Short mmCIF file of N, CA and C in Angstrom, two decimals:
data_model
loop_
_atom_site.label_atom_id
_atom_site.label_comp_id
_atom_site.label_asym_id
_atom_site.label_seq_id
_atom_site.Cartn_x
_atom_site.Cartn_y
_atom_site.Cartn_z
N GLU A 1 95.13 85.63 121.60
CA GLU A 1 96.21 86.60 121.52
C GLU A 1 95.77 87.82 120.72
N ARG A 2 95.08 87.58 119.63
CA ARG A 2 94.61 88.70 118.78
C ARG A 2 93.59 89.56 119.51
N VAL A 3 92.67 88.91 120.21
CA VAL A 3 91.65 89.65 120.95
C VAL A 3 92.29 90.46 122.07
N LEU A 4 93.28 89.89 122.74
CA LEU A 4 93.98 90.62 123.80
C LEU A 4 94.68 91.85 123.24
N ALA A 5 95.32 91.72 122.10
CA ALA A 5 95.99 92.86 121.47
C ALA A 5 94.98 93.95 121.11
N GLN A 6 93.81 93.55 120.63
CA GLN A 6 92.78 94.53 120.30
C GLN A 6 92.23 95.22 121.55
N LEU A 7 92.07 94.47 122.62
CA LEU A 7 91.60 95.07 123.87
C LEU A 7 92.62 96.07 124.42
N LEU A 8 93.88 95.74 124.32
CA LEU A 8 94.93 96.67 124.77
C LEU A 8 94.94 97.93 123.92
N LEU A 9 94.76 97.78 122.62
CA LEU A 9 94.69 98.94 121.74
C LEU A 9 93.50 99.81 122.09
N LEU A 10 92.36 99.20 122.33
CA LEU A 10 91.17 99.94 122.72
C LEU A 10 91.39 100.68 124.04
N ALA A 11 92.03 100.05 124.99
CA ALA A 11 92.31 100.70 126.28
C ALA A 11 93.23 101.90 126.09
N ARG A 12 94.23 101.78 125.20
CA ARG A 12 95.13 102.91 124.95
C ARG A 12 94.39 104.08 124.31
N VAL A 13 93.48 103.77 123.39
CA VAL A 13 92.70 104.83 122.73
C VAL A 13 91.81 105.51 123.75
N GLN A 14 91.16 104.74 124.61
CA GLN A 14 90.28 105.32 125.62
C GLN A 14 91.07 106.14 126.63
N ALA A 15 92.25 105.68 126.99
CA ALA A 15 93.09 106.41 127.95
C ALA A 15 93.56 107.74 127.36
N ALA A 16 93.67 107.81 126.05
CA ALA A 16 94.11 109.04 125.39
C ALA A 16 92.94 109.99 125.14
N GLY A 17 91.80 109.71 125.70
CA GLY A 17 90.67 110.59 125.55
C GLY A 17 89.64 110.09 124.56
N GLY A 18 89.84 108.90 124.03
CA GLY A 18 88.86 108.32 123.14
C GLY A 18 88.99 108.69 121.69
N ARG A 19 89.74 109.74 121.38
CA ARG A 19 89.89 110.15 119.99
C ARG A 19 91.36 110.33 119.67
N PRO A 20 91.92 109.41 118.91
CA PRO A 20 93.32 109.56 118.52
C PRO A 20 93.47 110.69 117.52
N PRO A 21 94.65 111.30 117.47
CA PRO A 21 94.86 112.36 116.47
C PRO A 21 94.81 111.77 115.05
N LEU A 22 94.16 112.48 114.17
CA LEU A 22 94.02 112.02 112.80
C LEU A 22 95.04 112.71 111.90
N GLY A 23 95.48 111.98 110.90
CA GLY A 23 96.41 112.54 109.94
C GLY A 23 96.23 111.84 108.61
N PRO A 24 96.92 112.31 107.58
CA PRO A 24 96.79 111.66 106.27
C PRO A 24 97.42 110.27 106.27
N VAL A 25 96.67 109.29 105.79
CA VAL A 25 97.13 107.90 105.73
C VAL A 25 96.78 107.36 104.34
N ASP A 26 97.70 106.62 103.75
CA ASP A 26 97.43 106.00 102.45
C ASP A 26 96.66 104.70 102.67
N LEU A 27 95.38 104.73 102.37
CA LEU A 27 94.50 103.58 102.55
C LEU A 27 94.94 102.39 101.70
N SER A 28 95.35 102.67 100.46
CA SER A 28 95.80 101.59 99.58
C SER A 28 97.02 100.89 100.14
N ARG A 29 97.98 101.65 100.64
CA ARG A 29 99.19 101.07 101.23
C ARG A 29 98.83 100.22 102.44
N ALA A 30 97.93 100.73 103.29
CA ALA A 30 97.53 99.98 104.48
C ALA A 30 96.86 98.66 104.08
N ALA A 31 96.00 98.70 103.07
CA ALA A 31 95.32 97.48 102.63
C ALA A 31 96.31 96.50 102.02
N ARG A 32 97.26 97.00 101.24
CA ARG A 32 98.28 96.12 100.65
C ARG A 32 99.12 95.46 101.73
N ASP A 33 99.50 96.23 102.74
CA ASP A 33 100.33 95.69 103.83
C ASP A 33 99.59 94.60 104.60
N VAL A 34 98.33 94.84 104.92
CA VAL A 34 97.54 93.83 105.64
C VAL A 34 97.38 92.58 104.79
N ALA A 35 97.07 92.77 103.50
CA ALA A 35 96.92 91.61 102.62
C ALA A 35 98.21 90.79 102.57
N ALA A 36 99.35 91.47 102.48
CA ALA A 36 100.63 90.76 102.44
C ALA A 36 100.86 89.98 103.72
N ASP A 37 100.48 90.56 104.87
CA ASP A 37 100.65 89.87 106.15
C ASP A 37 99.77 88.62 106.26
N LEU A 38 98.58 88.68 105.66
CA LEU A 38 97.61 87.60 105.83
C LEU A 38 97.63 86.55 104.72
N ILE A 39 98.44 86.76 103.69
CA ILE A 39 98.50 85.79 102.59
C ILE A 39 98.84 84.38 103.07
N PRO A 40 99.85 84.19 103.94
CA PRO A 40 100.14 82.82 104.39
C PRO A 40 98.94 82.14 105.07
N GLU A 41 98.21 82.87 105.89
CA GLU A 41 97.04 82.30 106.56
C GLU A 41 95.96 81.94 105.54
N ALA A 42 95.74 82.83 104.57
CA ALA A 42 94.73 82.55 103.55
C ALA A 42 95.12 81.33 102.72
N LEU A 43 96.38 81.23 102.33
CA LEU A 43 96.84 80.08 101.55
C LEU A 43 96.69 78.79 102.33
N ALA A 44 96.98 78.84 103.63
CA ALA A 44 96.84 77.65 104.47
C ALA A 44 95.39 77.17 104.52
N ARG A 45 94.46 78.08 104.31
CA ARG A 45 93.03 77.73 104.30
C ARG A 45 92.49 77.51 102.89
N GLY A 46 93.41 77.52 101.92
CA GLY A 46 93.00 77.28 100.54
C GLY A 46 92.29 78.44 99.88
N GLN A 47 92.55 79.66 100.37
CA GLN A 47 91.88 80.84 99.83
C GLN A 47 92.89 81.76 99.16
N ASP A 48 92.42 82.49 98.18
CA ASP A 48 93.25 83.45 97.46
C ASP A 48 93.01 84.82 98.06
N LEU A 49 94.07 85.50 98.45
CA LEU A 49 93.94 86.82 99.05
C LEU A 49 94.94 87.75 98.39
N GLY A 50 94.50 88.93 98.08
CA GLY A 50 95.39 89.93 97.49
C GLY A 50 94.72 91.28 97.54
N PHE A 51 95.40 92.27 96.99
CA PHE A 51 94.85 93.63 96.94
C PHE A 51 94.83 94.08 95.49
N ASP A 52 93.68 94.53 95.02
CA ASP A 52 93.54 95.06 93.68
C ASP A 52 92.80 96.38 93.81
N GLY A 53 93.54 97.46 93.71
CA GLY A 53 92.92 98.77 93.88
C GLY A 53 93.85 99.85 93.37
N PRO A 54 93.46 101.09 93.58
CA PRO A 54 94.28 102.20 93.12
C PRO A 54 95.64 102.23 93.82
N GLU A 55 96.60 102.84 93.17
CA GLU A 55 97.96 102.92 93.71
C GLU A 55 97.98 103.68 95.04
N SER A 56 97.17 104.72 95.15
CA SER A 56 97.18 105.52 96.38
C SER A 56 95.81 106.16 96.59
N VAL A 57 95.32 106.07 97.81
CA VAL A 57 94.09 106.76 98.23
C VAL A 57 94.37 107.33 99.61
N MET A 58 94.44 108.62 99.70
CA MET A 58 94.73 109.27 100.98
C MET A 58 93.44 109.53 101.74
N VAL A 59 93.45 109.18 103.04
CA VAL A 59 92.31 109.42 103.92
C VAL A 59 92.82 110.05 105.20
N LEU A 60 91.94 110.68 105.92
CA LEU A 60 92.27 111.26 107.22
C LEU A 60 91.89 110.24 108.28
N ALA A 61 92.89 109.66 108.96
CA ALA A 61 92.62 108.57 109.91
C ALA A 61 93.79 108.41 110.86
N ASP A 62 93.59 107.57 111.86
CA ASP A 62 94.68 107.12 112.72
C ASP A 62 95.25 105.87 112.05
N PRO A 63 96.53 105.83 111.74
CA PRO A 63 97.08 104.69 110.99
C PRO A 63 96.93 103.35 111.71
N VAL A 64 97.08 103.33 113.02
CA VAL A 64 96.96 102.07 113.77
C VAL A 64 95.53 101.55 113.74
N LEU A 65 94.58 102.44 114.00
CA LEU A 65 93.18 102.02 114.00
C LEU A 65 92.70 101.65 112.61
N LEU A 66 93.17 102.36 111.59
CA LEU A 66 92.81 102.00 110.22
C LEU A 66 93.35 100.62 109.87
N GLY A 67 94.58 100.33 110.27
CA GLY A 67 95.15 99.01 110.04
C GLY A 67 94.36 97.92 110.73
N GLU A 68 93.92 98.19 111.95
CA GLU A 68 93.11 97.21 112.69
C GLU A 68 91.77 96.98 112.00
N LEU A 69 91.17 98.05 111.50
CA LEU A 69 89.90 97.92 110.79
C LEU A 69 90.06 97.03 109.56
N ILE A 70 91.09 97.29 108.77
CA ILE A 70 91.32 96.50 107.56
C ILE A 70 91.63 95.05 107.92
N ARG A 71 92.46 94.85 108.95
CA ARG A 71 92.81 93.50 109.37
C ARG A 71 91.58 92.73 109.84
N ASN A 72 90.69 93.38 110.59
CA ASN A 72 89.47 92.72 111.03
C ASN A 72 88.60 92.31 109.85
N LEU A 73 88.46 93.19 108.87
CA LEU A 73 87.66 92.86 107.68
C LEU A 73 88.28 91.66 106.94
N ALA A 74 89.60 91.68 106.76
CA ALA A 74 90.25 90.60 106.04
C ALA A 74 90.19 89.29 106.84
N ASP A 75 90.40 89.38 108.15
CA ASP A 75 90.29 88.17 108.99
C ASP A 75 88.91 87.56 108.88
N ASN A 76 87.88 88.40 108.91
CA ASN A 76 86.51 87.90 108.80
C ASN A 76 86.26 87.28 107.43
N ALA A 77 86.86 87.85 106.40
CA ALA A 77 86.70 87.30 105.06
C ALA A 77 87.38 85.93 104.93
N ILE A 78 88.53 85.80 105.56
CA ILE A 78 89.27 84.53 105.52
C ILE A 78 88.50 83.48 106.31
#
């Protein structure tokens, strides 16, 4: 299911010309949100997961793709 969702996201990005519009995104908020979503899975595997970082870090990115990047990193870590 997760791979299918990622393939659909990739297809949407490619259909839009391959480059989504970029805007200011709070990287810290995105990382906190992903960590909060994945805490139950990490706990079920006996792992501790959380976010420890600055309150706010603004970056120029596509919010959906940035969220996917963070989620992939956290999934791989779990």
